Amino acid sequence: MNAGSILRTLTPLGWLTLTLMGLALFGLMLGGLGFRWDPFEFTRRRAERAEVAAAQARSEASARAAEAEGQSTQIARLDAAHTLIRRTQAATTPILLEARTAHDADLPLSPDRLDRLRAHDDQLCRIAPDLGGCPAAPDPARDRHPAL
């Protein structure tokens, strides 16, 4: 049997199969030479999905970085507030004990008692100068010591 007799004996289904195999072989040869045929633009769609995923990943990474920065800033502010509270308590506790146990605790303010209170106010102003009534703050009494 030669090639001519094989071609004459092919049925329409055989011809269809032979044509499809030829087209497939032709497509493989063109693909090997670098030609690409993408009629449904699968490559472009895949690239767009990858770009969207990359943009989303960058956005999420940026959000995580901002979150971490905000958390570290908040921790620093919280530590500063706790330090201020501890220093204020350390300065206030002995004065409160002294004021409660003083012999003139129930009497109107004497000059000594007023001096103790002013010294304590000065100490609080050194700890937290932004408190109202401190020398840096506007003082309605127009002197160094606010009205008690």
mmCIF file with all atom_site columns, C-alpha atoms in Angstrom:
data_model
loop_
_atom_site.group_PDB
_atom_site.id
_atom_site.type_symbol
_atom_site.label_atom_id
_atom_site.label_alt_id
_atom_site.label_comp_id
_atom_site.label_asym_id
_atom_site.label_entity_id
_atom_site.label_seq_id
_atom_site.pdbx_PDB_ins_code
_atom_site.Cartn_x
_atom_site.Cartn_y
_atom_site.Cartn_z
_atom_site.occupancy
_atom_site.B_iso_or_equiv
_atom_site.pdbx_formal_charge
_atom_site.auth_seq_id
_atom_site.auth_comp_id
_atom_site.auth_asym_id
_atom_site.auth_atom_id
_atom_site.pdbx_PDB_model_num
ATOM 1   C CA . MET A 1 1   ? 0.000   0.000  0.000   1.00 0.00 ? 1   MET A CA 1
ATOM 2   C CA . ASN A 1 2   ? 1.386   3.348  -0.945  1.00 0.00 ? 2   ASN A CA 1
ATOM 3   C CA . ALA A 1 3   ? 0.502   6.859  0.217   1.00 0.00 ? 3   ALA A CA 1
ATOM 4   C CA . GLY A 1 4   ? -1.896  7.438  -2.678  1.00 0.00 ? 4   GLY A CA 1
ATOM 5   C CA . SER A 1 5   ? -3.969  4.388  -1.887  1.00 0.00 ? 5   SER A CA 1
ATOM 6   C CA . ILE A 1 6   ? -4.117  5.348  1.801   1.00 0.00 ? 6   ILE A CA 1
ATOM 7   C CA . LEU A 1 7   ? -5.407  8.792  0.920   1.00 0.00 ? 7   LEU A CA 1
ATOM 8   C CA . ARG A 1 8   ? -8.121  7.300  -1.362  1.00 0.00 ? 8   ARG A CA 1
ATOM 9   C CA . THR A 1 9   ? -9.335  4.914  1.309   1.00 0.00 ? 9   THR A CA 1
ATOM 10  C CA . LEU A 1 10  ? -9.794  7.594  3.990   1.00 0.00 ? 10  LEU A CA 1
ATOM 11  C CA . THR A 1 11  ? -13.337 8.286  5.047   1.00 0.00 ? 11  THR A CA 1
ATOM 12  C CA . PRO A 1 12  ? -14.574 11.809 5.783   1.00 0.00 ? 12  PRO A CA 1
ATOM 13  C CA . LEU A 1 13  ? -13.865 11.176 9.492   1.00 0.00 ? 13  LEU A CA 1
ATOM 14  C CA . GLY A 1 14  ? -10.331 10.103 8.602   1.00 0.00 ? 14  GLY A CA 1
ATOM 15  C CA . TRP A 1 15  ? -9.845  13.250 6.532   1.00 0.00 ? 15  TRP A CA 1
ATOM 16  C CA . LEU A 1 16  ? -11.077 15.362 9.425   1.00 0.00 ? 16  LEU A CA 1
ATOM 17  C CA . THR A 1 17  ? -8.673  13.609 11.807  1.00 0.00 ? 17  THR A CA 1
ATOM 18  C CA . LEU A 1 18  ? -5.774  14.009 9.388   1.00 0.00 ? 18  LEU A CA 1
ATOM 19  C CA . THR A 1 19  ? -6.566  17.718 8.930   1.00 0.00 ? 19  THR A CA 1
ATOM 20  C CA . LEU A 1 20  ? -6.765  18.314 12.684  1.00 0.00 ? 20  LEU A CA 1
ATOM 21  C CA . MET A 1 21  ? -3.472  16.493 13.251  1.00 0.00 ? 21  MET A CA 1
ATOM 22  C CA . GLY A 1 22  ? -1.861  18.590 10.501  1.00 0.00 ? 22  GLY A CA 1
ATOM 23  C CA . LEU A 1 23  ? -3.139  21.807 12.067  1.00 0.00 ? 23  LEU A CA 1
ATOM 24  C CA . ALA A 1 24  ? -1.920  20.714 15.487  1.00 0.00 ? 24  ALA A CA 1
ATOM 25  C CA . LEU A 1 25  ? 1.518   19.872 14.065  1.00 0.00 ? 25  LEU A CA 1
ATOM 26  C CA . PHE A 1 26  ? 1.593   23.224 12.249  1.00 0.00 ? 26  PHE A CA 1
ATOM 27  C CA . GLY A 1 27  ? 0.635   25.033 15.499  1.00 0.00 ? 27  GLY A CA 1
ATOM 28  C CA . LEU A 1 28  ? 3.375   23.217 17.417  1.00 0.00 ? 28  LEU A CA 1
ATOM 29  C CA . MET A 1 29  ? 5.935   24.170 14.782  1.00 0.00 ? 29  MET A CA 1
ATOM 30  C CA . LEU A 1 30  ? 4.863   27.827 14.903  1.00 0.00 ? 30  LEU A CA 1
ATOM 31  C CA . GLY A 1 31  ? 4.947   27.752 18.716  1.00 0.00 ? 31  GLY A CA 1
ATOM 32  C CA . GLY A 1 32  ? 8.453   26.347 18.563  1.00 0.00 ? 32  GLY A CA 1
ATOM 33  C CA . LEU A 1 33  ? 9.445   29.259 16.339  1.00 0.00 ? 33  LEU A CA 1
ATOM 34  C CA . GLY A 1 34  ? 8.099   31.777 18.888  1.00 0.00 ? 34  GLY A CA 1
ATOM 35  C CA . PHE A 1 35  ? 4.694   32.590 17.416  1.00 0.00 ? 35  PHE A CA 1
ATOM 36  C CA . ARG A 1 36  ? 1.891   32.786 19.933  1.00 0.00 ? 36  ARG A CA 1
ATOM 37  C CA . TRP A 1 37  ? -1.793  32.676 19.178  1.00 0.00 ? 37  TRP A CA 1
ATOM 38  C CA . ASP A 1 38  ? -4.082  33.596 22.040  1.00 0.00 ? 38  ASP A CA 1
ATOM 39  C CA . PRO A 1 39  ? -7.548  34.262 20.608  1.00 0.00 ? 39  PRO A CA 1
ATOM 40  C CA . PHE A 1 40  ? -9.232  34.487 24.046  1.00 0.00 ? 40  PHE A CA 1
ATOM 41  C CA . GLU A 1 41  ? -6.438  36.654 25.527  1.00 0.00 ? 41  GLU A CA 1
ATOM 42  C CA . PHE A 1 42  ? -5.764  34.270 28.389  1.00 0.00 ? 42  PHE A CA 1
ATOM 43  C CA . THR A 1 43  ? -2.223  35.624 28.800  1.00 0.00 ? 43  THR A CA 1
ATOM 44  C CA . ARG A 1 44  ? -3.428  39.219 29.140  1.00 0.00 ? 44  ARG A CA 1
ATOM 45  C CA . ARG A 1 45  ? -6.102  38.203 31.635  1.00 0.00 ? 45  ARG A CA 1
ATOM 46  C CA . ARG A 1 46  ? -3.595  36.213 33.664  1.00 0.00 ? 46  ARG A CA 1
ATOM 47  C CA . ALA A 1 47  ? -1.218  39.199 33.686  1.00 0.00 ? 47  ALA A CA 1
ATOM 48  C CA . GLU A 1 48  ? -4.003  41.537 34.813  1.00 0.00 ? 48  GLU A CA 1
ATOM 49  C CA . ARG A 1 49  ? -4.953  39.178 37.651  1.00 0.00 ? 49  ARG A CA 1
ATOM 50  C CA . ALA A 1 50  ? -1.306  39.007 38.708  1.00 0.00 ? 50  ALA A CA 1
ATOM 51  C CA . GLU A 1 51  ? -1.039  42.813 38.671  1.00 0.00 ? 51  GLU A CA 1
ATOM 52  C CA . VAL A 1 52  ? -4.211  43.164 40.751  1.00 0.00 ? 52  VAL A CA 1
ATOM 53  C CA . ALA A 1 53  ? -2.914  40.578 43.228  1.00 0.00 ? 53  ALA A CA 1
ATOM 54  C CA . ALA A 1 54  ? 0.452   42.366 43.460  1.00 0.00 ? 54  ALA A CA 1
ATOM 55  C CA . ALA A 1 55  ? -1.237  45.739 44.034  1.00 0.00 ? 55  ALA A CA 1
ATOM 56  C CA . GLN A 1 56  ? -3.416  44.215 46.745  1.00 0.00 ? 56  GLN A CA 1
ATOM 57  C CA . ALA A 1 57  ? -0.370  42.638 48.396  1.00 0.00 ? 57  ALA A CA 1
ATOM 58  C CA . ARG A 1 58  ? 1.460   45.992 48.337  1.00 0.00 ? 58  ARG A CA 1
ATOM 59  C CA . SER A 1 59  ? -1.594  47.697 49.830  1.00 0.00 ? 59  SER A CA 1
ATOM 60  C CA . GLU A 1 60  ? -1.872  45.102 52.595  1.00 0.00 ? 60  GLU A CA 1
ATOM 61  C CA . ALA A 1 61  ? 1.855   45.359 53.340  1.00 0.00 ? 61  ALA A CA 1
ATOM 62  C CA . SER A 1 62  ? 1.558   49.134 53.549  1.00 0.00 ? 62  SER A CA 1
ATOM 63  C CA . ALA A 1 63  ? -1.403  48.802 55.908  1.00 0.00 ? 63  ALA A CA 1
ATOM 64  C CA . ARG A 1 64  ? 0.514   46.359 58.111  1.00 0.00 ? 64  ARG A CA 1
ATOM 65  C CA . ALA A 1 65  ? 3.515   48.702 58.219  1.00 0.00 ? 65  ALA A CA 1
ATOM 66  C CA . ALA A 1 66  ? 1.304   51.653 59.182  1.00 0.00 ? 66  ALA A CA 1
ATOM 67  C CA . GLU A 1 67  ? -0.402  49.515 61.811  1.00 0.00 ? 67  GLU A CA 1
ATOM 68  C CA . ALA A 1 68  ? 2.937   48.450 63.299  1.00 0.00 ? 68  ALA A CA 1
ATOM 69  C CA . GLU A 1 69  ? 4.183   52.053 63.306  1.00 0.00 ? 69  GLU A CA 1
ATOM 70  C CA . GLY A 1 70  ? 1.006   53.251 64.997  1.00 0.00 ? 70  GLY A CA 1
ATOM 71  C CA . GLN A 1 71  ? 1.240   50.505 67.579  1.00 0.00 ? 71  GLN A CA 1
ATOM 72  C CA . SER A 1 72  ? 4.857   51.337 68.425  1.00 0.00 ? 72  SER A CA 1
ATOM 73  C CA . THR A 1 73  ? 3.972   55.040 68.698  1.00 0.00 ? 73  THR A CA 1
ATOM 74  C CA . GLN A 1 74  ? 1.050   54.215 70.961  1.00 0.00 ? 74  GLN A CA 1
ATOM 75  C CA . ILE A 1 75  ? 3.256   52.031 73.160  1.00 0.00 ? 75  ILE A CA 1
ATOM 76  C CA . ALA A 1 76  ? 5.762   54.884 73.470  1.00 0.00 ? 76  ALA A CA 1
ATOM 77  C CA . ARG A 1 77  ? 2.997   57.325 74.451  1.00 0.00 ? 77  ARG A CA 1
ATOM 78  C CA . LEU A 1 78  ? 1.584   54.814 76.931  1.00 0.00 ? 78  LEU A CA 1
ATOM 79  C CA . ASP A 1 79  ? 5.019   54.303 78.497  1.00 0.00 ? 79  ASP A CA 1
ATOM 80  C CA . ALA A 1 80  ? 5.453   58.065 78.795  1.00 0.00 ? 80  ALA A CA 1
ATOM 81  C CA . ALA A 1 81  ? 2.029   58.387 80.432  1.00 0.00 ? 81  ALA A CA 1
ATOM 82  C CA . HIS A 1 82  ? 2.796   55.576 82.890  1.00 0.00 ? 82  HIS A CA 1
ATOM 83  C CA . THR A 1 83  ? 6.125   57.178 83.735  1.00 0.00 ? 83  THR A CA 1
ATOM 84  C CA . LEU A 1 84  ? 4.382   60.496 84.325  1.00 0.00 ? 84  LEU A CA 1
ATOM 85  C CA . ILE A 1 85  ? 1.768   58.818 86.534  1.00 0.00 ? 85  ILE A CA 1
ATOM 86  C CA . ARG A 1 86  ? 4.417   57.012 88.591  1.00 0.00 ? 86  ARG A CA 1
ATOM 87  C CA . ARG A 1 87  ? 6.478   60.192 89.039  1.00 0.00 ? 87  ARG A CA 1
ATOM 88  C CA . THR A 1 88  ? 3.381   62.159 90.007  1.00 0.00 ? 88  THR A CA 1
ATOM 89  C CA . GLN A 1 89  ? 2.328   59.515 92.531  1.00 0.00 ? 89  GLN A CA 1
ATOM 90  C CA . ALA A 1 90  ? 5.848   59.367 93.953  1.00 0.00 ? 90  ALA A CA 1
ATOM 91  C CA . ALA A 1 91  ? 5.844   63.133 94.401  1.00 0.00 ? 91  ALA A CA 1
ATOM 92  C CA . THR A 1 92  ? 2.280   63.348 95.748  1.00 0.00 ? 92  THR A CA 1
ATOM 93  C CA . THR A 1 93  ? 2.128   60.436 98.202  1.00 0.00 ? 93  THR A CA 1
ATOM 94  C CA . PRO A 1 94  ? 4.623   61.795 100.785 1.00 0.00 ? 94  PRO A CA 1
ATOM 95  C CA . ILE A 1 95  ? 3.059   65.252 100.626 1.00 0.00 ? 95  ILE A CA 1
ATOM 96  C CA . LEU A 1 96  ? -0.412  63.830 101.165 1.00 0.00 ? 96  LEU A CA 1
ATOM 97  C CA . LEU A 1 97  ? 0.751   61.807 104.158 1.00 0.00 ? 97  LEU A CA 1
ATOM 98  C CA . GLU A 1 98  ? 2.531   64.820 105.592 1.00 0.00 ? 98  GLU A CA 1
ATOM 99  C CA . ALA A 1 99  ? -0.509  67.053 105.018 1.00 0.00 ? 99  ALA A CA 1
ATOM 100 C CA . ARG A 1 100 ? -2.879  64.573 106.671 1.00 0.00 ? 100 ARG A CA 1
ATOM 101 C CA . THR A 1 101 ? -0.696  64.054 109.710 1.00 0.00 ? 101 THR A CA 1
ATOM 102 C CA . ALA A 1 102 ? 0.384   67.676 110.166 1.00 0.00 ? 102 ALA A CA 1
ATOM 103 C CA . HIS A 1 103 ? -0.670  69.338 113.405 1.00 0.00 ? 103 HIS A CA 1
ATOM 104 C CA . ASP A 1 104 ? -2.381  72.100 111.444 1.00 0.00 ? 104 ASP A CA 1
ATOM 105 C CA . ALA A 1 105 ? -4.257  69.820 109.020 1.00 0.00 ? 105 ALA A CA 1
ATOM 106 C CA . ASP A 1 106 ? -7.684  71.024 110.181 1.00 0.00 ? 106 ASP A CA 1
ATOM 107 C CA . LEU A 1 107 ? -6.796  74.707 110.526 1.00 0.00 ? 107 LEU A CA 1
ATOM 108 C CA . PRO A 1 108 ? -7.058  77.342 107.783 1.00 0.00 ? 108 PRO A CA 1
ATOM 109 C CA . LEU A 1 109 ? -3.988  77.614 105.561 1.00 0.00 ? 109 LEU A CA 1
ATOM 110 C CA . SER A 1 110 ? -0.999  78.969 107.361 1.00 0.00 ? 110 SER A CA 1
ATOM 111 C CA . PRO A 1 111 ? 2.026   80.355 105.533 1.00 0.00 ? 111 PRO A CA 1
ATOM 112 C CA . ASP A 1 112 ? 3.981   77.128 106.171 1.00 0.00 ? 112 ASP A CA 1
ATOM 113 C CA . ARG A 1 113 ? 1.190   74.999 104.792 1.00 0.00 ? 113 ARG A CA 1
ATOM 114 C CA . LEU A 1 114 ? 0.801   77.302 101.800 1.00 0.00 ? 114 LEU A CA 1
ATOM 115 C CA . ASP A 1 115 ? 4.546   77.047 101.142 1.00 0.00 ? 115 ASP A CA 1
ATOM 116 C CA . ARG A 1 116 ? 4.318   73.237 101.234 1.00 0.00 ? 116 ARG A CA 1
ATOM 117 C CA . LEU A 1 117 ? 1.467   73.274 98.741  1.00 0.00 ? 117 LEU A CA 1
ATOM 118 C CA . ARG A 1 118 ? 3.323   75.675 96.446  1.00 0.00 ? 118 ARG A CA 1
ATOM 119 C CA . ALA A 1 119 ? 6.460   73.532 96.630  1.00 0.00 ? 119 ALA A CA 1
ATOM 120 C CA . HIS A 1 120 ? 4.400   70.516 95.689  1.00 0.00 ? 120 HIS A CA 1
ATOM 121 C CA . ASP A 1 121 ? 2.796   72.426 92.808  1.00 0.00 ? 121 ASP A CA 1
ATOM 122 C CA . ASP A 1 122 ? 6.254   73.445 91.602  1.00 0.00 ? 122 ASP A CA 1
ATOM 123 C CA . GLN A 1 123 ? 7.371   69.823 91.735  1.00 0.00 ? 123 GLN A CA 1
ATOM 124 C CA . LEU A 1 124 ? 4.324   68.743 89.712  1.00 0.00 ? 124 LEU A CA 1
ATOM 125 C CA . CYS A 1 125 ? 5.041   71.489 87.174  1.00 0.00 ? 125 CYS A CA 1
ATOM 126 C CA . ARG A 1 126 ? 8.617   70.196 86.779  1.00 0.00 ? 126 ARG A CA 1
ATOM 127 C CA . ILE A 1 127 ? 7.243   66.707 86.130  1.00 0.00 ? 127 ILE A CA 1
ATOM 128 C CA . ALA A 1 128 ? 4.550   67.847 83.682  1.00 0.00 ? 128 ALA A CA 1
ATOM 129 C CA . PRO A 1 129 ? 5.076   71.450 82.553  1.00 0.00 ? 129 PRO A CA 1
ATOM 130 C CA . ASP A 1 130 ? 2.017   71.369 80.287  1.00 0.00 ? 130 ASP A CA 1
ATOM 131 C CA . LEU A 1 131 ? -0.356  71.167 83.259  1.00 0.00 ? 131 LEU A CA 1
ATOM 132 C CA . GLY A 1 132 ? -2.696  74.080 83.728  1.00 0.00 ? 132 GLY A CA 1
ATOM 133 C CA . GLY A 1 133 ? -1.445  76.517 86.349  1.00 0.00 ? 133 GLY A CA 1
ATOM 134 C CA . CYS A 1 134 ? 2.215   75.873 85.660  1.00 0.00 ? 134 CYS A CA 1
ATOM 135 C CA . PRO A 1 135 ? 4.444   78.890 84.929  1.00 0.00 ? 135 PRO A CA 1
ATOM 136 C CA . ALA A 1 136 ? 4.440   78.144 81.191  1.00 0.00 ? 136 ALA A CA 1
ATOM 137 C CA . ALA A 1 137 ? 0.634   78.099 81.096  1.00 0.00 ? 137 ALA A CA 1
ATOM 138 C CA . PRO A 1 138 ? -1.402  81.310 81.077  1.00 0.00 ? 138 PRO A CA 1
ATOM 139 C CA . ASP A 1 139 ? -1.934  82.334 84.668  1.00 0.00 ? 139 ASP A CA 1
ATOM 140 C CA . PRO A 1 140 ? -5.066  84.342 85.493  1.00 0.00 ? 140 PRO A CA 1
ATOM 141 C CA . ALA A 1 141 ? -3.526  85.481 88.823  1.00 0.00 ? 141 ALA A CA 1
ATOM 142 C CA . ARG A 1 142 ? -0.593  87.075 86.886  1.00 0.00 ? 142 ARG A CA 1
ATOM 143 C CA . ASP A 1 143 ? 1.936   85.884 89.418  1.00 0.00 ? 143 ASP A CA 1
ATOM 144 C CA . ARG A 1 144 ? 4.029   82.742 89.687  1.00 0.00 ? 144 ARG A CA 1
ATOM 145 C CA . HIS A 1 145 ? 1.574   80.889 91.902  1.00 0.00 ? 145 HIS A CA 1
ATOM 146 C CA . PRO A 1 146 ? -2.028  80.173 90.886  1.00 0.00 ? 146 PRO A CA 1
ATOM 147 C CA . ALA A 1 147 ? -4.845  80.883 93.259  1.00 0.00 ? 147 ALA A CA 1
ATOM 148 C CA . LEU A 1 148 ? -5.529  78.044 95.668  1.00 0.00 ? 148 LEU A CA 1
#
